[in-house]
mmCIF file of C-alpha atoms and ligand atoms in Angstrom:
data_model
loop_
_atom_site.group_PDB
_atom_site.id
_atom_site.type_symbol
_atom_site.label_atom_id
_atom_site.label_comp_id
_atom_site.label_asym_id
_atom_site.label_seq_id
_atom_site.Cartn_x
_atom_site.Cartn_y
_atom_site.Cartn_z
ATOM 1 C CA MET A 1 -58.368 -49.596 -18.927
ATOM 2 C CA PHE A 2 -54.837 -49.548 -17.560
ATOM 3 C CA ASP A 3 -52.277 -48.063 -19.879
ATOM 4 C CA PHE A 4 -49.200 -50.312 -19.765
ATOM 5 C CA LYS A 5 -46.007 -48.476 -20.582
ATOM 6 C CA PHE A 6 -43.240 -50.909 -19.795
ATOM 7 C CA ASP A 7 -43.402 -53.054 -22.896
ATOM 8 C CA TRP A 8 -39.955 -53.656 -24.296
ATOM 9 C CA CYS A 9 -39.539 -53.298 -28.037
ATOM 10 C CA LYS A 10 -36.634 -53.842 -30.400
ATOM 11 C CA GLU A 11 -36.212 -50.104 -31.128
ATOM 12 C CA MET A 12 -35.037 -49.647 -27.546
ATOM 13 C CA GLU A 13 -32.039 -51.931 -27.990
ATOM 14 C CA CYS A 14 -28.703 -50.167 -27.999
ATOM 15 C CA GLY A 15 -26.860 -53.109 -29.540
ATOM 16 C CA VAL A 16 -24.763 -54.150 -26.531
ATOM 17 C CA PRO A 17 -26.323 -57.366 -25.173
ATOM 18 C CA ALA A 18 -25.224 -56.829 -21.546
ATOM 19 C CA ILE A 19 -26.861 -53.378 -21.482
ATOM 20 C CA ASP A 20 -29.987 -54.461 -23.375
ATOM 21 C CA ASP A 21 -30.554 -57.391 -21.007
ATOM 22 C CA GLN A 22 -30.248 -55.128 -17.980
ATOM 23 C CA HIS A 23 -32.583 -52.520 -19.458
ATOM 24 C CA GLN A 24 -35.182 -55.234 -19.864
ATOM 25 C CA ILE A 25 -34.892 -56.072 -16.174
ATOM 26 C CA LEU A 26 -35.487 -52.393 -15.322
ATOM 27 C CA PHE A 27 -38.560 -52.506 -17.537
ATOM 28 C CA HIS A 28 -39.647 -55.606 -15.657
ATOM 29 C CA ILE A 29 -39.405 -53.667 -12.373
ATOM 30 C CA GLY A 30 -41.566 -50.947 -13.944
ATOM 31 C CA ARG A 31 -44.026 -53.609 -14.969
ATOM 32 C CA GLU A 32 -44.161 -54.894 -11.384
ATOM 33 C CA MET A 33 -45.103 -51.381 -10.281
ATOM 34 C CA GLU A 34 -47.817 -51.240 -12.911
ATOM 35 C CA GLN A 35 -49.203 -54.537 -11.605
ATOM 36 C CA LEU A 36 -49.136 -53.221 -8.047
ATOM 37 C CA ILE A 37 -51.055 -50.105 -9.121
ATOM 38 C CA MET A 38 -53.530 -52.165 -11.097
ATOM 39 C CA HIS A 39 -54.265 -54.334 -8.088
ATOM 40 C CA GLY A 40 -54.662 -51.308 -5.821
ATOM 41 C CA CYS A 41 -51.435 -50.476 -3.973
ATOM 42 C CA GLN A 42 -53.318 -49.704 -0.784
ATOM 43 C CA ASN A 43 -53.679 -53.488 -0.411
ATOM 44 C CA ALA A 44 -49.921 -54.100 -0.790
ATOM 45 C CA THR A 45 -47.989 -55.113 2.313
ATOM 46 C CA THR A 46 -45.163 -52.915 3.592
ATOM 47 C CA LYS A 47 -42.744 -55.686 2.645
ATOM 48 C CA GLU A 48 -43.977 -55.717 -0.967
ATOM 49 C CA LEU A 49 -43.561 -51.944 -1.189
ATOM 50 C CA LEU A 50 -40.088 -51.955 0.343
ATOM 51 C CA ASP A 51 -38.987 -54.903 -1.785
ATOM 52 C CA ILE A 52 -39.822 -53.121 -4.999
ATOM 53 C CA VAL A 53 -37.988 -49.920 -4.016
ATOM 54 C CA CYS A 54 -34.949 -51.920 -2.843
ATOM 55 C CA GLU A 55 -34.978 -53.894 -6.071
ATOM 56 C CA LEU A 56 -35.099 -50.657 -8.054
ATOM 57 C CA ARG A 57 -32.243 -49.095 -6.063
ATOM 58 C CA GLU A 58 -30.014 -52.160 -6.189
ATOM 59 C CA TYR A 59 -30.582 -53.046 -9.789
ATOM 60 C CA THR A 60 -30.165 -49.447 -10.952
ATOM 61 C CA SER A 61 -26.818 -49.182 -9.152
ATOM 62 C CA TYR A 62 -25.632 -52.449 -10.646
ATOM 63 C CA HIS A 63 -26.763 -51.423 -14.112
ATOM 64 C CA PHE A 64 -25.151 -47.973 -13.949
ATOM 65 C CA TYR A 65 -21.935 -49.602 -12.771
ATOM 66 C CA THR A 66 -21.984 -51.901 -15.832
ATOM 67 C CA GLU A 67 -22.449 -48.982 -18.230
ATOM 68 C CA GLU A 68 -19.878 -46.781 -16.503
ATOM 69 C CA ASP A 69 -17.332 -49.585 -16.495
ATOM 70 C CA LEU A 70 -17.766 -50.002 -20.273
ATOM 71 C CA MET A 71 -17.450 -46.225 -20.756
ATOM 72 C CA LEU A 72 -14.153 -46.260 -18.913
ATOM 73 C CA LYS A 73 -12.860 -49.345 -20.688
ATOM 74 C CA TYR A 74 -13.612 -47.915 -24.146
ATOM 75 C CA ASN A 75 -12.803 -44.284 -23.372
ATOM 76 C CA TYR A 76 -16.281 -42.951 -24.084
ATOM 77 C CA PRO A 77 -16.021 -39.183 -24.758
ATOM 78 C CA GLU A 78 -19.446 -38.358 -23.197
ATOM 79 C CA THR A 79 -18.711 -40.206 -19.953
ATOM 80 C CA ASP A 80 -19.018 -37.209 -17.602
ATOM 81 C CA GLN A 81 -22.386 -36.130 -18.958
ATOM 82 C CA HIS A 82 -23.746 -39.663 -18.978
ATOM 83 C CA LYS A 83 -22.537 -40.354 -15.443
ATOM 84 C CA GLN A 84 -24.187 -37.120 -14.345
ATOM 85 C CA SER A 85 -27.568 -38.348 -15.647
ATOM 86 C CA HIS A 86 -27.057 -41.588 -13.735
ATOM 87 C CA ALA A 87 -26.132 -39.690 -10.570
ATOM 88 C CA VAL A 88 -29.263 -37.510 -10.718
ATOM 89 C CA PHE A 89 -31.538 -40.529 -11.131
ATOM 90 C CA ARG A 90 -29.682 -42.565 -8.492
ATOM 91 C CA ALA A 91 -30.060 -39.714 -5.976
ATOM 92 C CA SER A 92 -33.753 -39.337 -6.771
ATOM 93 C CA ILE A 93 -34.512 -42.966 -5.949
ATOM 94 C CA ILE A 94 -32.340 -42.930 -2.833
ATOM 95 C CA ASP A 95 -34.460 -39.954 -1.731
ATOM 96 C CA ILE A 96 -37.750 -41.893 -1.866
ATOM 97 C CA ASP A 97 -39.475 -41.276 1.441
ATOM 98 C CA LEU A 98 -40.096 -44.835 2.704
ATOM 99 C CA PRO A 99 -42.327 -43.996 5.698
ATOM 100 C CA ARG A 100 -44.493 -41.933 3.358
ATOM 101 C CA LEU A 101 -44.543 -44.787 0.854
ATOM 102 C CA GLY A 102 -45.855 -47.076 3.614
ATOM 103 C CA LYS A 103 -48.572 -44.590 4.565
ATOM 104 C CA HIS A 104 -49.652 -43.414 1.122
ATOM 105 C CA PRO A 105 -48.746 -46.106 -1.424
ATOM 106 C CA GLU A 106 -51.664 -45.151 -3.693
ATOM 107 C CA GLU A 107 -50.036 -41.745 -4.145
ATOM 108 C CA MET A 108 -46.344 -42.713 -4.059
ATOM 109 C CA VAL A 109 -46.190 -45.866 -6.217
ATOM 110 C CA PRO A 110 -47.654 -44.119 -9.301
ATOM 111 C CA GLN A 111 -45.207 -41.235 -8.755
ATOM 112 C CA ILE A 112 -42.220 -43.600 -8.573
ATOM 113 C CA LYS A 113 -43.508 -45.524 -11.601
ATOM 114 C CA ASP A 114 -43.912 -42.308 -13.637
ATOM 115 C CA HIS A 115 -40.460 -41.144 -12.594
ATOM 116 C CA LEU A 116 -38.870 -44.445 -13.666
ATOM 117 C CA GLN A 117 -40.842 -44.340 -16.902
ATOM 118 C CA ASP A 118 -39.662 -40.808 -17.755
ATOM 119 C CA PHE A 119 -36.072 -41.647 -16.968
ATOM 120 C CA LEU A 120 -36.018 -44.951 -18.830
ATOM 121 C CA PHE A 121 -37.670 -43.717 -21.980
ATOM 122 C CA ASN A 122 -35.641 -40.528 -22.210
ATOM 123 C CA HIS A 123 -32.334 -41.997 -21.116
ATOM 124 C CA VAL A 124 -32.532 -45.366 -22.879
ATOM 125 C CA MET A 125 -33.768 -43.848 -26.126
ATOM 126 C CA VAL A 126 -31.231 -41.041 -26.235
ATOM 127 C CA GLU A 127 -28.102 -41.311 -24.082
ATOM 128 C CA ASP A 128 -27.882 -45.107 -24.015
ATOM 129 C CA GLN A 129 -28.469 -45.319 -27.755
ATOM 130 C CA ALA A 130 -25.525 -42.964 -28.283
ATOM 131 C CA LEU A 131 -23.396 -44.993 -25.861
ATOM 132 C CA GLY A 132 -24.425 -48.233 -27.595
ATOM 133 C CA ARG A 133 -23.448 -46.922 -31.024
ATOM 134 C CA TYR A 134 -20.060 -45.872 -29.695
ATOM 135 C CA LEU A 135 -19.427 -49.168 -27.899
ATOM 136 C CA VAL A 136 -20.509 -51.330 -30.838
ATOM 137 C CA SER A 137 -18.098 -49.513 -33.162
ATOM 138 C CA SER A 138 -15.278 -49.503 -30.566
ATOM 139 C CA MET A 139 -15.675 -53.228 -29.873
ATOM 140 C CA LYS A 140 -15.219 -53.972 -33.605
ATOM 141 C CA GLU A 141 -11.838 -52.253 -33.725
HETATM 142 FE FE1 FE2 B 1 -27.128 -45.043 -19.087
#
């Protein structure tokens, strides 16, 4: 029985619709990886594997930009620390070894999926919740 992890639930919302919508798309990318694993990634084409990593890289960059832009606009006091978390994750997905992914997808796709899962659950539930609370109260003023 496959253990699906990327199910979005209301508790994960941070209260800022633009951020919540984007988080759900990142969860969707995680879900695509789960599907790939479930169907045996060794059968995936190189294009399918590259597409999913490119999608993850591009969407993550776009999403981090959105959050960082809001932090700047509303003078978020924890900006440096939050941006540092983004930078560490961004670097880790840029570092994905694509030739190795093509050769050993059955080993690499679960690793990438677990890495995304750890980051999303820890970051979304802690740092983004704190950012959301700050932004929601700042936007009211
Ligand atoms: Fe964030």
